[in-house]
Tab-separated table of C-alpha atoms in Angstrom:
chain	number	residue	atom	x	y	z
B	1	UNK	CA	-11.335	34.383	-81.032
B	2	UNK	CA	-14.860	35.681	-81.453
B	3	UNK	CA	-15.459	39.379	-81.077
B	4	UNK	CA	-18.838	40.850	-80.149
B	5	UNK	CA	-19.530	44.337	-81.510
B	6	UNK	CA	-22.541	46.498	-80.668
B	7	UNK	CA	-23.598	49.131	-83.176
B	8	UNK	CA	-25.392	51.774	-81.149
B	9	UNK	CA	-26.262	55.493	-81.154
B	10	UNK	CA	-29.078	56.493	-78.831
B	11	UNK	CA	-30.787	58.517	-81.534
B	12	UNK	CA	-32.794	56.766	-84.233
B	13	UNK	CA	-32.286	57.155	-87.955
B	14	UNK	CA	-28.559	57.872	-87.881
B	15	UNK	CA	-27.563	54.671	-89.708
B	16	UNK	CA	-27.165	51.856	-87.173
B	17	UNK	CA	-28.830	49.201	-89.321
B	18	UNK	CA	-27.120	50.392	-92.515
B	19	UNK	CA	-23.768	50.373	-90.716
B	20	UNK	CA	-24.372	46.940	-89.154
B	21	UNK	CA	-25.116	45.443	-92.586
B	22	UNK	CA	-22.231	47.237	-94.309
B	23	UNK	CA	-19.619	46.408	-91.640
B	24	UNK	CA	-20.888	42.831	-91.341
B	25	UNK	CA	-20.628	42.261	-95.085
B	26	UNK	CA	-17.200	43.919	-95.245
B	27	UNK	CA	-15.877	41.657	-92.468
B	28	UNK	CA	-17.409	38.586	-94.119
B	29	UNK	CA	-15.760	39.589	-97.412
B	30	UNK	CA	-12.429	39.151	-95.642
B	31	UNK	CA	-13.347	35.486	-95.276
B	32	UNK	CA	-14.142	35.771	-91.569
B	33	UNK	CA	-17.352	34.130	-90.415
B	34	UNK	CA	-19.729	36.913	-89.434
B	35	UNK	CA	-23.249	37.095	-88.039
B	36	UNK	CA	-25.355	40.260	-87.848
B	37	UNK	CA	-27.915	40.136	-85.028
B	38	UNK	CA	-31.023	42.337	-84.988
B	39	UNK	CA	-31.929	43.433	-81.443
B	40	UNK	CA	-34.734	45.753	-82.514
B	41	UNK	CA	-37.552	43.497	-81.353
B	42	UNK	CA	-40.918	44.603	-82.736
B	43	UNK	CA	-39.354	46.907	-85.321
B	44	UNK	CA	-36.951	44.652	-87.142
B	45	UNK	CA	-35.342	46.031	-90.285
B	46	UNK	CA	-31.944	44.410	-90.620
B	47	UNK	CA	-33.606	41.569	-92.593
B	48	UNK	CA	-34.917	44.115	-95.101
B	49	UNK	CA	-31.605	45.938	-95.489
B	50	UNK	CA	-29.871	42.559	-95.964
B	51	UNK	CA	-32.466	41.465	-98.534
B	52	UNK	CA	-33.517	38.433	-96.488
B	53	UNK	CA	-37.000	39.559	-95.404
B	54	UNK	CA	-38.749	36.669	-97.163
B	55	UNK	CA	-36.497	34.020	-95.681
B	56	UNK	CA	-37.215	34.666	-91.992
B	57	UNK	CA	-38.768	31.623	-90.304
B	58	UNK	CA	-37.468	31.716	-86.743
B	59	UNK	CA	-36.024	34.672	-84.857
B	60	UNK	CA	-33.971	35.712	-81.827
B	61	UNK	CA	-36.957	35.466	-79.459
B	62	UNK	CA	-37.727	31.907	-80.632
B	63	UNK	CA	-34.140	30.946	-79.847
B	64	UNK	CA	-34.105	32.762	-76.486
B	65	UNK	CA	-37.322	30.998	-75.480
B	66	UNK	CA	-36.144	27.605	-76.706
B	67	UNK	CA	-38.779	27.273	-79.442
B	68	UNK	CA	-36.130	26.964	-82.134
B	69	UNK	CA	-32.506	25.968	-82.340
B	70	UNK	CA	-29.968	28.631	-83.191
B	71	UNK	CA	-29.115	26.815	-86.431
B	72	UNK	CA	-32.770	27.003	-87.490
B	73	UNK	CA	-32.974	30.751	-86.967
B	74	UNK	CA	-29.698	31.707	-88.662
B	75	UNK	CA	-30.122	32.816	-92.290
B	76	UNK	CA	-27.141	32.380	-94.545
B	77	UNK	CA	-26.547	35.209	-97.011
B	78	UNK	CA	-27.074	34.268	-100.669
B	79	UNK	CA	-24.106	36.348	-101.860
B	80	UNK	CA	-21.505	35.604	-99.196
B	81	UNK	CA	-21.191	32.206	-97.612
B	82	UNK	CA	-19.414	33.609	-94.548
B	83	UNK	CA	-22.258	36.024	-93.725
B	84	UNK	CA	-25.275	35.145	-91.562
B	85	UNK	CA	-28.282	37.006	-90.165
B	86	UNK	CA	-30.117	36.389	-86.900
B	87	UNK	CA	-33.373	38.333	-87.278
B	88	UNK	CA	-35.432	39.969	-84.525
B	89	UNK	CA	-39.065	39.138	-83.929
B	90	UNK	CA	-41.602	41.398	-85.575
B	91	UNK	CA	-44.661	40.269	-83.637
B	92	UNK	CA	-43.480	39.871	-80.046
B	93	UNK	CA	-42.348	42.693	-77.826
B	94	UNK	CA	-38.997	43.372	-76.229
B	95	UNK	CA	-40.089	42.039	-72.823
B	96	UNK	CA	-39.540	38.564	-74.256
B	97	UNK	CA	-35.809	39.239	-74.310
B	98	UNK	CA	-34.176	38.223	-71.050
B	99	UNK	CA	-30.625	39.013	-69.991
B	100	UNK	CA	-29.903	35.308	-69.401
B	101	UNK	CA	-31.436	34.293	-72.734
B	102	UNK	CA	-29.389	36.851	-74.654
B	103	UNK	CA	-26.222	35.753	-72.861
B	104	UNK	CA	-26.886	32.113	-73.806
B	105	UNK	CA	-27.382	32.992	-77.488
B	106	UNK	CA	-24.273	35.209	-77.617
B	107	UNK	CA	-22.172	32.500	-75.937
B	108	UNK	CA	-23.383	29.960	-78.487
B	109	UNK	CA	-22.633	32.339	-81.377
B	110	UNK	CA	-19.128	32.908	-79.981
B	111	UNK	CA	-18.357	29.212	-80.555
B	112	UNK	CA	-18.862	29.322	-84.326
B	113	UNK	CA	-18.376	32.919	-85.472
B	114	UNK	CA	-15.408	35.275	-85.707
B	115	UNK	CA	-17.586	38.382	-85.591
B	116	UNK	CA	-20.929	38.931	-83.902
B	117	UNK	CA	-22.368	42.339	-84.827
B	118	UNK	CA	-25.355	43.417	-82.716
B	119	UNK	CA	-27.669	46.032	-84.227
B	120	UNK	CA	-29.052	47.978	-81.255
B	121	UNK	CA	-32.500	49.566	-81.220
B	122	UNK	CA	-32.656	53.344	-80.751
B	123	UNK	CA	-33.164	54.751	-77.268
B	124	UNK	CA	-31.574	53.996	-73.916
B	125	UNK	CA	-34.141	51.476	-72.679
B	126	UNK	CA	-33.944	47.733	-72.122
B	127	UNK	CA	-33.540	46.762	-75.769
B	128	UNK	CA	-30.521	49.012	-76.175
B	129	UNK	CA	-28.904	47.994	-72.886
B	130	UNK	CA	-29.394	44.282	-73.689
B	131	UNK	CA	-27.800	44.744	-77.113
B	132	UNK	CA	-24.689	46.354	-75.583
B	133	UNK	CA	-24.496	44.169	-72.476
B	134	UNK	CA	-22.202	41.418	-73.783
B	135	UNK	CA	-20.199	43.454	-76.282
B	136	UNK	CA	-16.401	43.567	-76.360
B	137	UNK	CA	-16.379	46.678	-78.539
B	138	UNK	CA	-18.911	49.398	-79.323
B	139	UNK	CA	-19.342	51.277	-82.570
B	140	UNK	CA	-21.104	54.566	-81.793
B	141	UNK	CA	-22.852	55.803	-84.939
B	142	UNK	CA	-23.177	59.588	-84.980
B	143	UNK	CA	-24.361	62.205	-87.483
B	144	UNK	CA	-22.615	65.605	-87.464
B	145	UNK	CA	-25.691	67.177	-85.914
B	146	UNK	CA	-26.414	68.450	-82.375
B	147	UNK	CA	-29.106	65.985	-81.263
B	148	UNK	CA	-27.183	62.968	-82.539
B	149	UNK	CA	-23.969	64.075	-80.794
B	150	UNK	CA	-25.824	64.670	-77.534
B	151	UNK	CA	-27.445	61.223	-77.641
B	152	UNK	CA	-24.131	59.577	-78.497
B	153	UNK	CA	-22.614	61.205	-75.413
B	154	UNK	CA	-25.376	59.639	-73.338
B	155	UNK	CA	-24.832	56.217	-74.919
B	156	UNK	CA	-21.083	56.431	-74.207
B	157	UNK	CA	-21.988	56.964	-70.546
B	158	UNK	CA	-24.187	53.860	-70.609
B	159	UNK	CA	-21.457	51.794	-72.287
B	160	UNK	CA	-19.165	52.681	-69.395
B	161	UNK	CA	-21.775	51.770	-66.787
B	162	UNK	CA	-24.247	49.137	-67.916
B	163	UNK	CA	-22.169	46.592	-69.812
B	164	UNK	CA	-20.711	43.366	-68.509
B	165	UNK	CA	-17.213	44.652	-69.244
B	166	UNK	CA	-17.802	47.852	-67.276
B	167	UNK	CA	-19.262	45.923	-64.350
B	168	UNK	CA	-16.175	43.694	-64.296
B	169	UNK	CA	-14.026	46.809	-64.085
B	170	UNK	CA	-12.685	46.346	-67.609
B	171	UNK	CA	-12.411	49.087	-70.178
B	172	UNK	CA	-15.113	49.116	-72.827
B	173	UNK	CA	-13.585	49.781	-76.233
B	174	UNK	CA	-15.569	52.462	-78.055
B	175	UNK	CA	-15.232	53.757	-81.608
B	176	UNK	CA	-16.917	56.638	-83.376
B	177	UNK	CA	-18.431	56.058	-86.813
B	178	UNK	CA	-19.400	59.407	-88.283
B	179	UNK	CA	-22.111	58.901	-90.896
B	180	UNK	CA	-23.891	61.178	-93.405
B	181	UNK	CA	-20.892	63.472	-93.427
B	182	UNK	CA	-20.785	66.160	-96.080
B	183	UNK	CA	-17.258	67.608	-96.373
B	184	UNK	CA	-18.424	70.526	-98.525
B	185	UNK	CA	-20.992	71.668	-95.963
B	186	UNK	CA	-18.518	71.191	-93.122
B	187	UNK	CA	-15.991	73.278	-95.032
B	188	UNK	CA	-18.564	76.065	-95.462
B	189	UNK	CA	-19.154	76.027	-91.716
B	190	UNK	CA	-22.696	74.708	-91.983
B	191	UNK	CA	-21.978	71.293	-90.497
B	192	UNK	CA	-19.951	70.151	-87.485
B	193	UNK	CA	-16.518	69.033	-88.621
B	194	UNK	CA	-14.972	65.660	-87.863
B	195	UNK	CA	-12.622	67.270	-85.329
B	196	UNK	CA	-15.490	69.059	-83.594
B	197	UNK	CA	-17.355	65.799	-83.001
B	198	UNK	CA	-14.163	64.000	-81.962
B	199	UNK	CA	-13.277	66.706	-79.486
B	200	UNK	CA	-16.734	66.706	-77.938
B	201	UNK	CA	-17.164	62.924	-77.662
B	202	UNK	CA	-13.458	62.108	-77.192
B	203	UNK	CA	-13.512	58.529	-78.420
B	204	UNK	CA	-11.295	57.252	-81.275
B	205	UNK	CA	-12.526	57.521	-84.847
B	206	UNK	CA	-13.358	54.318	-86.733
B	207	UNK	CA	-14.449	55.893	-89.992
B	208	UNK	CA	-16.168	58.705	-91.837
B	209	UNK	CA	-19.041	57.681	-94.100
B	210	UNK	CA	-19.978	60.352	-96.636
B	211	UNK	CA	-23.580	61.331	-97.256
B	212	UNK	CA	-24.418	59.497	-100.461
B	213	UNK	CA	-27.250	58.357	-102.706
B	214	UNK	CA	-25.536	54.971	-102.893
B	215	UNK	CA	-26.617	54.154	-99.330
B	216	UNK	CA	-30.318	54.573	-100.132
B	217	UNK	CA	-29.910	52.761	-103.416
B	218	UNK	CA	-28.325	49.759	-101.683
B	219	UNK	CA	-31.144	49.549	-99.131
B	220	UNK	CA	-33.691	49.796	-101.963
B	221	UNK	CA	-32.039	46.754	-103.495
B	222	UNK	CA	-31.803	44.872	-100.190
B	223	UNK	CA	-28.035	44.754	-100.166
B	224	UNK	CA	-25.398	46.004	-97.720
B	225	UNK	CA	-23.773	48.998	-99.403
B	226	UNK	CA	-20.414	47.218	-99.261
B	227	UNK	CA	-21.851	44.481	-101.517
B	228	UNK	CA	-24.104	46.574	-103.758
B	229	UNK	CA	-21.345	48.633	-105.339
B	230	UNK	CA	-17.876	47.896	-104.023
B	231	UNK	CA	-16.374	50.989	-105.640
B	232	UNK	CA	-18.744	53.697	-104.352
B	233	UNK	CA	-17.478	56.143	-101.702
B	234	UNK	CA	-19.549	54.840	-98.740
B	235	UNK	CA	-18.600	51.222	-99.555
B	236	UNK	CA	-14.910	52.143	-99.539
B	237	UNK	CA	-15.343	54.052	-96.277
B	238	UNK	CA	-17.142	51.125	-94.607
B	239	UNK	CA	-14.524	48.683	-95.861
B	240	UNK	CA	-11.739	50.797	-94.356
B	241	UNK	CA	-13.702	50.991	-91.092
B	242	UNK	CA	-14.056	47.190	-91.067
B	243	UNK	CA	-10.312	46.816	-91.605
B	244	UNK	CA	-9.658	49.130	-88.648
B	245	UNK	CA	-12.055	47.069	-86.520
B	246	UNK	CA	-9.990	44.018	-87.443
B	247	UNK	CA	-6.909	45.797	-86.118
B	248	UNK	CA	-5.329	46.964	-89.382
B	249	UNK	CA	-3.712	50.382	-89.636
B	250	UNK	CA	-5.548	52.232	-92.402
B	251	UNK	CA	-4.950	55.949	-93.006
B	252	UNK	CA	-8.065	58.003	-92.332
B	253	UNK	CA	-9.404	59.748	-95.406
B	254	UNK	CA	-12.335	62.096	-95.604
B	255	UNK	CA	-14.152	60.866	-98.692
B	256	UNK	CA	-14.859	63.530	-101.290
B	257	UNK	CA	-13.119	66.336	-99.430
B	258	UNK	CA	-10.848	67.361	-102.271
B	259	UNK	CA	-13.489	68.296	-104.744
B	260	UNK	CA	-12.347	70.567	-107.548
B	261	UNK	CA	-14.239	73.550	-108.781
B	262	UNK	CA	-15.711	71.682	-111.753
B	263	UNK	CA	-16.795	68.891	-109.457
B	264	UNK	CA	-18.461	71.382	-107.168
B	265	UNK	CA	-20.435	72.669	-110.120
B	266	UNK	CA	-21.304	69.391	-111.763
B	267	UNK	CA	-20.483	66.703	-109.251
B	268	UNK	CA	-23.453	67.121	-106.948
B	269	UNK	CA	-24.851	63.700	-107.805
B	270	UNK	CA	-23.270	62.054	-104.780
B	271	UNK	CA	-23.969	64.828	-102.323
C	1	UNK	CA	-31.924	92.783	-98.938
C	2	UNK	CA	-31.819	89.031	-99.475
C	3	UNK	CA	-28.422	89.337	-101.109
C	4	UNK	CA	-27.221	91.400	-98.171
C	5	UNK	CA	-28.416	88.851	-95.600
C	6	UNK	CA	-26.811	86.057	-97.613
C	7	UNK	CA	-23.452	87.801	-97.463
C	8	UNK	CA	-23.913	88.481	-93.788
C	9	UNK	CA	-24.927	84.937	-92.942
C	10	UNK	CA	-22.590	83.499	-90.338
C	11	UNK	CA	-21.673	79.855	-90.363
C	12	UNK	CA	-23.722	77.831	-87.917
C	13	UNK	CA	-21.316	74.991	-87.058
C	14	UNK	CA	-19.292	76.953	-84.455
C	15	UNK	CA	-22.571	77.780	-82.720
C	16	UNK	CA	-23.540	74.084	-82.686
C	17	UNK	CA	-20.165	73.180	-81.268
C	18	UNK	CA	-20.322	75.758	-78.511
C	19	UNK	CA	-23.887	74.865	-77.508
C	20	UNK	CA	-22.981	71.175	-77.340
C	21	UNK	CA	-19.893	71.802	-75.247
C	22	UNK	CA	-21.839	73.819	-72.673
C	23	UNK	CA	-24.778	71.422	-72.605
C	24	UNK	CA	-22.741	68.235	-72.340
C	25	UNK	CA	-20.484	69.621	-69.614
C	26	UNK	CA	-23.653	70.273	-67.629
C	27	UNK	CA	-25.312	66.935	-68.415
C	28	UNK	CA	-22.219	64.868	-67.670
C	29	UNK	CA	-21.884	66.553	-64.277
C	30	UNK	CA	-25.556	65.948	-63.531
C	31	UNK	CA	-25.505	62.264	-64.426
C	32	UNK	CA	-22.280	61.759	-62.486
C	33	UNK	CA	-23.630	63.573	-59.447
C	34	UNK	CA	-26.954	61.801	-59.240
C	35	UNK	CA	-25.017	58.530	-59.125
C	36	UNK	CA	-22.577	59.861	-56.557
C	37	UNK	CA	-25.297	61.191	-54.267
C	38	UNK	CA	-27.175	57.890	-54.451
C	39	UNK	CA	-24.024	55.968	-53.632
C	40	UNK	CA	-23.088	58.262	-50.739
C	41	UNK	CA	-26.590	58.019	-49.332
C	42	UNK	CA	-26.476	54.197	-49.345
C	43	UNK	CA	-23.066	54.018	-47.724
C	44	UNK	CA	-23.669	56.704	-45.088
C	45	UNK	CA	-26.920	54.989	-44.200
C	46	UNK	CA	-25.204	51.623	-43.852
C	47	UNK	CA	-22.542	53.024	-41.518
C	48	UNK	CA	-24.980	54.852	-39.246
C	49	UNK	CA	-27.455	51.976	-39.217
C	50	UNK	CA	-24.766	49.851	-37.591
C	51	UNK	CA	-25.035	52.015	-34.469
C	52	UNK	CA	-28.413	53.722	-34.511
C	53	UNK	CA	-31.802	52.531	-35.677
C	54	UNK	CA	-32.870	54.758	-38.520
C	55	UNK	CA	-35.847	55.426	-40.661
C	56	UNK	CA	-34.579	55.080	-44.234
C	57	UNK	CA	-36.808	57.920	-45.435
C	58	UNK	CA	-35.439	60.366	-42.868
C	59	UNK	CA	-32.047	60.542	-44.472
C	60	UNK	CA	-31.410	63.330	-46.934
C	61	UNK	CA	-28.271	63.716	-48.955
C	62	UNK	CA	-27.929	66.665	-51.289
C	63	UNK	CA	-25.083	68.113	-53.223
C	64	UNK	CA	-24.828	71.681	-54.416
C	65	UNK	CA	-22.423	72.871	-57.004
C	66	UNK	CA	-20.932	76.269	-56.521
C	67	UNK	CA	-18.451	78.024	-58.715
C	68	UNK	CA	-15.435	77.254	-56.562
C	69	UNK	CA	-16.699	74.733	-54.040
C	70	UNK	CA	-19.394	72.136	-53.932
C	71	UNK	CA	-21.161	71.331	-50.689
C	72	UNK	CA	-22.443	67.996	-49.534
C	73	UNK	CA	-25.301	68.187	-47.109
C	74	UNK	CA	-26.268	65.166	-45.061
C	75	UNK	CA	-29.422	65.506	-43.029
C	76	UNK	CA	-30.332	62.587	-40.784
C	77	UNK	CA	-33.259	62.549	-38.453
C	78	UNK	CA	-32.743	60.314	-35.441
C	79	UNK	CA	-35.910	59.500	-33.503
C	80	UNK	CA	-35.795	60.096	-29.710
C	81	UNK	CA	-36.936	56.555	-29.129
C	82	UNK	CA	-34.146	55.093	-31.201
C	83	UNK	CA	-32.203	52.462	-29.369
C	84	UNK	CA	-28.574	53.331	-29.567
C	85	UNK	CA	-26.496	50.206	-29.819
C	86	UNK	CA	-23.393	50.155	-27.762
C	87	UNK	CA	-20.432	50.362	-30.028
């Protein structure tokens, strides 16, 4: 049965698009048919992170307005045949998205895909509420930093109030994805620890993604980090998170936490 | 001096944690309350409007949070000319 996931955060720049691409690719690597949907109308970027920016012909707005068929707008990934992208429009504005139109597109996607991952725009306005509206599960992307945690708290409130599930009196499943985490700084007391953020937001943890150069490198190359280098720390962390999303029991590790003295001296490359 | 201040530097994460806990406790209460007050206002209005003709703008519902008790204040202005429907 299809599962609709919204990747959301409130605050911008915390890693929603990166996480959407990485989780989408990791789920597709399991052989499950996955589509990543960009809801950031006017400021699309998922196409760029996926390396498909030159293949966009039709977009979500075209499909919502009936100017293109869904099959015309979907872009199949060149590396993984189970991975698809539905891009946002760059030229129109978000007012072209209607609640009914989005519902129609999501319902149609549900028929052919196992996973529908919606990349929410930042903020708490219409674009963000439309992206979360039809979700079964939310992934709340948070940095261990005060403004990000505060905004995530706000988004959790919205998930419990403004989604279809919430309105039907059902429980909205929410997971925390802690990104840009630096275990060494947290250990020194200069960064909120995983437990601090968990205690404050009190939603279950999906994964901890370490701060890493590999994330920027993957986006430079136009590849989800889980495809760019399958052995790097963030790729492993995202893959574990994807497995947990799929219902597997995977022990939670904090990547890079046990760094030896020599590593602390010379192993700063990844930090 | 700079060496001294480096040694004396306290970690900042506990401060972040404490500030967030205080702030979010406050913000959650605020968001919850504004919804509650709005809801109460609608429902109180609906009940009274069944019996008395009311001016929607003359109904005031406020909630004040004290340390031990919160008070709900409902202020309704009923015009002298209002026709009171027989219950």
